[in-house]
Amino acid sequence: QVLILKGLKQQVSCLCPSPDGLHLAVGYEDGAIRVFNLLSGESTITFNGHRAAVTALQYDHLGGRLVSGSKDTEVIVWDVINESGLYRLRGHKDVITQVLFLKEKNLLVTCAKDTLVKWWDLDTQHCFKSLVGHRAEVWGMALLSKEKRLITGSADSELRVWDLTYIQEVKDPDEPESKKSKGSSSPGAEENTEEDETLELDEHPEERIVKCSKVGSILREGRDRVVTLGTDRMGKFLACHGTDAVLEVFSVLSEEEIQKKLEKKMKKARKKAKQNSEEEPERSVELSLQEEIQRVTNVKASSKIKSFDLILSPKGELKMVLLLQNNVIELYNLDLSAQVPQAVRVSRITIGGHRSDVRTLAFSSDNIAILSAAAESVKIWNRLTLQCIRTMECEYALCSLFVPGDRQVILGTKTGKLQLYDLASGSLIETLDAHDGAVWSIALSPDQHGFVTGGADKCVKFWEFELVKDENSVQKRLSMKHVRVLQLDEDVLCVRYSPNQKLLAVSLLDCTVKVFYVDTLKFFLSLYGHKLPVLCMDICYDGTLIATGSADRNVKIWGLDFGDCHRSLFAHDDSVMYLQFVPKSHLFFTAGKDSKIKQWDADKFEHIQTLEGHHQEVWCLALSPNGDYVVSASHDKSLRLWERTREPLILEEEREMQREAEYEESVAKEEQPVVAGERQGETGLAGKKTIETIKAAERIMEAIELYREETAKLKEHNAICKAAGKEVPFPVNPILRAYGNITPSAYVLEVFKKVKSSELEESLLVLPFSYVPDLLRLFNEYIQQGSDVELLCRALLFLLKIHFGQITSNQMLVTVIENLKKTTISRVSEARDVLGFNMAGLQFLKREIEAKEEVAFFADATERFEEKKRKRKKKEKMVLAVL
């Protein structure tokens, strides 16, 4: 492990490394994109534009632009250097699955689940072509053979291959079909039939830039959809995988290799022709698609593949990194020089966690050991070091407990067995067939002499611990003895003892909770009120309250004396999966399928706090006996440990924070501000309205207010000085003094410069028009001084665009705009001249050096630089990223 990049609370949905390998763009579930510097591990840039999860990211070949596609069906192009959004492209009707920049042309290709592959001209920002050859969703695509070929993967076992012809560059008269430009008068063009001419008129506009023709398709072995389709950096190898554990690798022949193969074929054809005394074999010789794109091998991973990456090493080995569904990363090497290339697994990265969902958790009585059990194994963790101490194989576990003394553990399984494990040796001591169905719940009796289990066979069984003679050793060992059984009419979902061991609460599939006396097993109370079955419940330490959590998303708090419902609380947005009281208190925790853990007060019926950290359903949780720790397990494959801090929790503050979070969410969901006179077209602004953009606009407004006040005060002061005939001391505003006694106009510029580049346009959109005239006057002043010309021109042109009508109809602003026109043009041309001069200077120096060394300097320099970089990387022992 080299580096951990700390993000926000949201789940990461997409990754893309920059071409220079120094930055990593990360897309999140909430639509944000952050760019991390891999040398420092810091996040330098944040882009907010999407309203849903980011599903595709791609840099252009220079690393200056980044394109992102999302579940909100929109594609946004970002300027990484200026840290701002360029534009938003609308056109797809479903989730974007892949986006690709073309190297040579300023074009973008996007595909989505709406079965379309769209081509966008980024100079004019419009979609000029849609490929409609797919019957189902397009899940992935890749460019091959120096971008002359596009390959797409869909929901079937075909990989469709398209030939791309870029019209401007076609000069070959032998290829009449590619000459679609209007004035084409090459001899080949005259051979076209009338049909072609009508076709030319119909398809002319979109064929002007690029022409796509389907060549054929390559069959995959997998019958399901393509999940990931990709190539290595050089485009020599293509790989894809479906929803299974097989990665299919293909090799793509280069132009030289194709030429060699063709020559071989020609020789063979000539030989045959000589033998058969035929003439002109030339025309019939062509390479089939299967010969140009050949299957190399299939790589079988140890589990289902989530995604992969390929890298061709200089030694001629193909390295494949696979990320698997069960949290494992595997590296395979493929020796291409072998007669039959076979993939060999070189290494794998795996952490001590579970490979499937953890369904049960338990704390030991000393608060130190934590038990977690899943479908394949039970693990014991040390809470202090967070290390896994023991791993023991088990059946699918549903419930568990530590035997008093913490030396053994008992698991209840899906098949109805009870499994007893010894922790010291890590071995299974005994397996008992307890129930005919799943053992849903297990509860230790308060006197610690036994426990009770409830199962899907409609029985509650009572067990006692006993010591039996071990056949293998002299000492006695622990065992479990079945004592009594309580037969019920419905499946038992949960059982709990009251702390004085007088009562037993049993939750049934008929949505009720029945309470029985433990000694006689006589019926005492029925708690009726939930609309769906009660999945979890707990009784508080003094035995006065019982709280029940149900699949109907409610938690009900009942009195155990009379079975009256004190309060029903709407707890989660989905089923309540687990509920447990904090020891020695009336506070309890609930875990829900909405990925949240909540704490409640059973006396005041109040929601205290929400613990957000899991990304998917939380299955279970466990509280430590001292009440200081909570451990939770979720469908996102993680166990999370929460610690109680000593700082006081103020409910009003929690409510305030919750309200703020809700407001921020509602701001993002609001309709975006509309620019007057503009219709919703194919393109739009890249940013979106967030709480940050609103705050930035408010800061600009406050700065302008301060400027107005200070200007008015200064006028008054000058008038007083004139009347008094002497200089009167002028009180400086404390804010301006904090900035080092700057002028009010300079303060406005400072505030303006502090607005994030990516949020500038959205902040100006929210700014009321009453502030715009002052801003324009200030802009004129700043540009005359020559400060921050680029930033101010960008803001100025945006303000003119959105408030065009009001500015042109306002007589007061005519002179301001005239002055701005003069100063802006002169300053921008000055900046352009400086840039041009610098460029010319650099090119002159380059020519000088090249003349001295008489070598192509830059090609050499990059190689040397790469070499130095490699050495430096080795020295620092820092792997920047597995690209």
PDB file of C-alpha atoms in Angstrom, residues 45-135:
ATOM      1  CA  ILE A  45      -9.761  20.469  -7.916  1.00  0.00           C
ATOM      2  CA  THR A  46     -13.468  19.753  -7.377  1.00  0.00           C
ATOM      3  CA  PHE A  47     -16.048  19.851 -10.170  1.00  0.00           C
ATOM      4  CA  ASN A  48     -19.777  19.938  -9.385  1.00  0.00           C
ATOM      5  CA  GLY A  49     -22.024  19.568 -12.386  1.00  0.00           C
ATOM      6  CA  HIS A  50     -23.815  16.231 -12.385  1.00  0.00           C
ATOM      7  CA  ARG A  51     -26.992  15.549 -10.464  1.00  0.00           C
ATOM      8  CA  ALA A  52     -26.405  11.782 -10.216  1.00  0.00           C
ATOM      9  CA  ALA A  53     -23.538   9.306 -10.004  1.00  0.00           C
ATOM     10  CA  VAL A  54     -20.598   9.753 -12.386  1.00  0.00           C
ATOM     11  CA  THR A  55     -20.386   6.655 -14.608  1.00  0.00           C
ATOM     12  CA  ALA A  56     -17.591   7.493 -17.093  1.00  0.00           C
ATOM     13  CA  LEU A  57     -14.463   9.663 -17.041  1.00  0.00           C
ATOM     14  CA  GLN A  58     -11.793  10.255 -19.691  1.00  0.00           C
ATOM     15  CA  TYR A  59      -8.878  12.670 -20.172  1.00  0.00           C
ATOM     16  CA  ASP A  60      -7.831  13.895 -23.610  1.00  0.00           C
ATOM     17  CA  HIS A  61      -4.327  12.858 -24.762  1.00  0.00           C
ATOM     18  CA  LEU A  62      -2.696  16.054 -23.378  1.00  0.00           C
ATOM     19  CA  GLY A  63      -4.489  15.910 -20.028  1.00  0.00           C
ATOM     20  CA  GLY A  64      -5.895  19.426 -20.408  1.00  0.00           C
ATOM     21  CA  ARG A  65      -9.548  18.449 -20.671  1.00  0.00           C
ATOM     22  CA  LEU A  66     -11.630  15.913 -18.810  1.00  0.00           C
ATOM     23  CA  VAL A  67     -14.977  14.583 -19.994  1.00  0.00           C
ATOM     24  CA  SER A  68     -17.498  12.994 -17.631  1.00  0.00           C
ATOM     25  CA  GLY A  69     -20.723  11.069 -18.221  1.00  0.00           C
ATOM     26  CA  SER A  70     -23.329  10.404 -15.584  1.00  0.00           C
ATOM     27  CA  LYS A  71     -26.535   8.633 -14.632  1.00  0.00           C
ATOM     28  CA  ASP A  72     -28.323  11.956 -15.271  1.00  0.00           C
ATOM     29  CA  THR A  73     -27.763  11.222 -19.045  1.00  0.00           C
ATOM     30  CA  GLU A  74     -25.575  14.314 -19.554  1.00  0.00           C
ATOM     31  CA  VAL A  75     -21.969  14.652 -20.664  1.00  0.00           C
ATOM     32  CA  ILE A  76     -19.813  17.523 -19.344  1.00  0.00           C
ATOM     33  CA  VAL A  77     -16.440  18.660 -20.670  1.00  0.00           C
ATOM     34  CA  TRP A  78     -14.174  20.257 -18.024  1.00  0.00           C
ATOM     35  CA  ASP A  79     -11.073  22.403 -18.408  1.00  0.00           C
ATOM     36  CA  VAL A  80      -8.581  20.891 -15.930  1.00  0.00           C
ATOM     37  CA  ILE A  81      -6.005  23.687 -16.235  1.00  0.00           C
ATOM     38  CA  ASN A  82      -8.454  26.542 -15.688  1.00  0.00           C
ATOM     39  CA  GLU A  83     -10.343  24.366 -13.150  1.00  0.00           C
ATOM     40  CA  SER A  84     -13.690  25.228 -14.715  1.00  0.00           C
ATOM     41  CA  GLY A  85     -16.476  23.624 -16.724  1.00  0.00           C
ATOM     42  CA  LEU A  86     -16.572  24.260 -20.464  1.00  0.00           C
ATOM     43  CA  TYR A  87     -20.007  22.981 -21.492  1.00  0.00           C
ATOM     44  CA  ARG A  88     -22.666  20.352 -20.938  1.00  0.00           C
ATOM     45  CA  LEU A  89     -23.836  18.112 -23.819  1.00  0.00           C
ATOM     46  CA  ARG A  90     -27.396  16.797 -23.792  1.00  0.00           C
ATOM     47  CA  GLY A  91     -28.789  14.213 -26.153  1.00  0.00           C
ATOM     48  CA  HIS A  92     -28.691  10.771 -24.597  1.00  0.00           C
ATOM     49  CA  LYS A  93     -31.862   9.444 -22.993  1.00  0.00           C
ATOM     50  CA  ASP A  94     -30.283   6.999 -20.528  1.00  0.00           C
ATOM     51  CA  VAL A  95     -27.191   6.399 -18.373  1.00  0.00           C
ATOM     52  CA  ILE A  96     -23.879   7.231 -20.121  1.00  0.00           C
ATOM     53  CA  THR A  97     -21.635   4.146 -20.132  1.00  0.00           C
ATOM     54  CA  GLN A  98     -18.443   5.319 -21.894  1.00  0.00           C
ATOM     55  CA  VAL A  99     -16.886   8.545 -23.230  1.00  0.00           C
ATOM     56  CA  LEU A 100     -13.806   8.845 -25.494  1.00  0.00           C
ATOM     57  CA  PHE A 101     -11.830  11.805 -26.852  1.00  0.00           C
ATOM     58  CA  LEU A 102     -10.285  11.460 -30.304  1.00  0.00           C
ATOM     59  CA  LYS A 103      -6.585  12.281 -30.455  1.00  0.00           C
ATOM     60  CA  GLU A 104      -6.322  13.778 -33.949  1.00  0.00           C
ATOM     61  CA  LYS A 105      -9.673  15.532 -34.238  1.00  0.00           C
ATOM     62  CA  ASN A 106     -11.598  17.685 -31.805  1.00  0.00           C
ATOM     63  CA  LEU A 107     -14.323  15.050 -31.562  1.00  0.00           C
ATOM     64  CA  LEU A 108     -15.940  13.138 -28.729  1.00  0.00           C
ATOM     65  CA  VAL A 109     -17.669   9.737 -28.864  1.00  0.00           C
ATOM     66  CA  THR A 110     -20.187   8.761 -26.189  1.00  0.00           C
ATOM     67  CA  CYS A 111     -22.327   5.669 -25.720  1.00  0.00           C
ATOM     68  CA  ALA A 112     -25.220   5.042 -23.367  1.00  0.00           C
ATOM     69  CA  LYS A 113     -27.866   2.597 -22.291  1.00  0.00           C
ATOM     70  CA  ASP A 114     -30.278   4.197 -24.819  1.00  0.00           C
ATOM     71  CA  THR A 115     -28.604   1.945 -27.507  1.00  0.00           C
ATOM     72  CA  LEU A 116     -26.996   4.946 -29.252  1.00  0.00           C
ATOM     73  CA  VAL A 117     -23.381   5.868 -29.907  1.00  0.00           C
ATOM     74  CA  LYS A 118     -23.186   9.630 -30.459  1.00  0.00           C
ATOM     75  CA  TRP A 119     -20.453  11.656 -32.163  1.00  0.00           C
ATOM     76  CA  TRP A 120     -19.974  15.234 -30.976  1.00  0.00           C
ATOM     77  CA  ASP A 121     -18.082  18.012 -32.740  1.00  0.00           C
ATOM     78  CA  LEU A 122     -16.493  19.922 -29.858  1.00  0.00           C
ATOM     79  CA  ASP A 123     -15.716  23.006 -31.973  1.00  0.00           C
ATOM     80  CA  THR A 124     -19.423  23.681 -32.440  1.00  0.00           C
ATOM     81  CA  GLN A 125     -20.586  21.561 -29.453  1.00  0.00           C
ATOM     82  CA  HIS A 126     -23.258  19.631 -31.281  1.00  0.00           C
ATOM     83  CA  CYS A 127     -24.037  16.003 -32.027  1.00  0.00           C
ATOM     84  CA  PHE A 128     -23.520  15.425 -35.742  1.00  0.00           C
ATOM     85  CA  LYS A 129     -24.019  11.671 -35.865  1.00  0.00           C
ATOM     86  CA  SER A 130     -25.761   8.841 -34.004  1.00  0.00           C
ATOM     87  CA  LEU A 131     -24.924   5.199 -34.660  1.00  0.00           C
ATOM     88  CA  VAL A 132     -28.088   3.131 -34.436  1.00  0.00           C
ATOM     89  CA  GLY A 133     -26.830  -0.393 -35.140  1.00  0.00           C
ATOM     90  CA  HIS A 134     -27.467  -1.786 -31.643  1.00  0.00           C
ATOM     91  CA  ARG A 135     -30.576  -3.599 -30.449  1.00  0.00           C
TER      92      ARG A 135
END
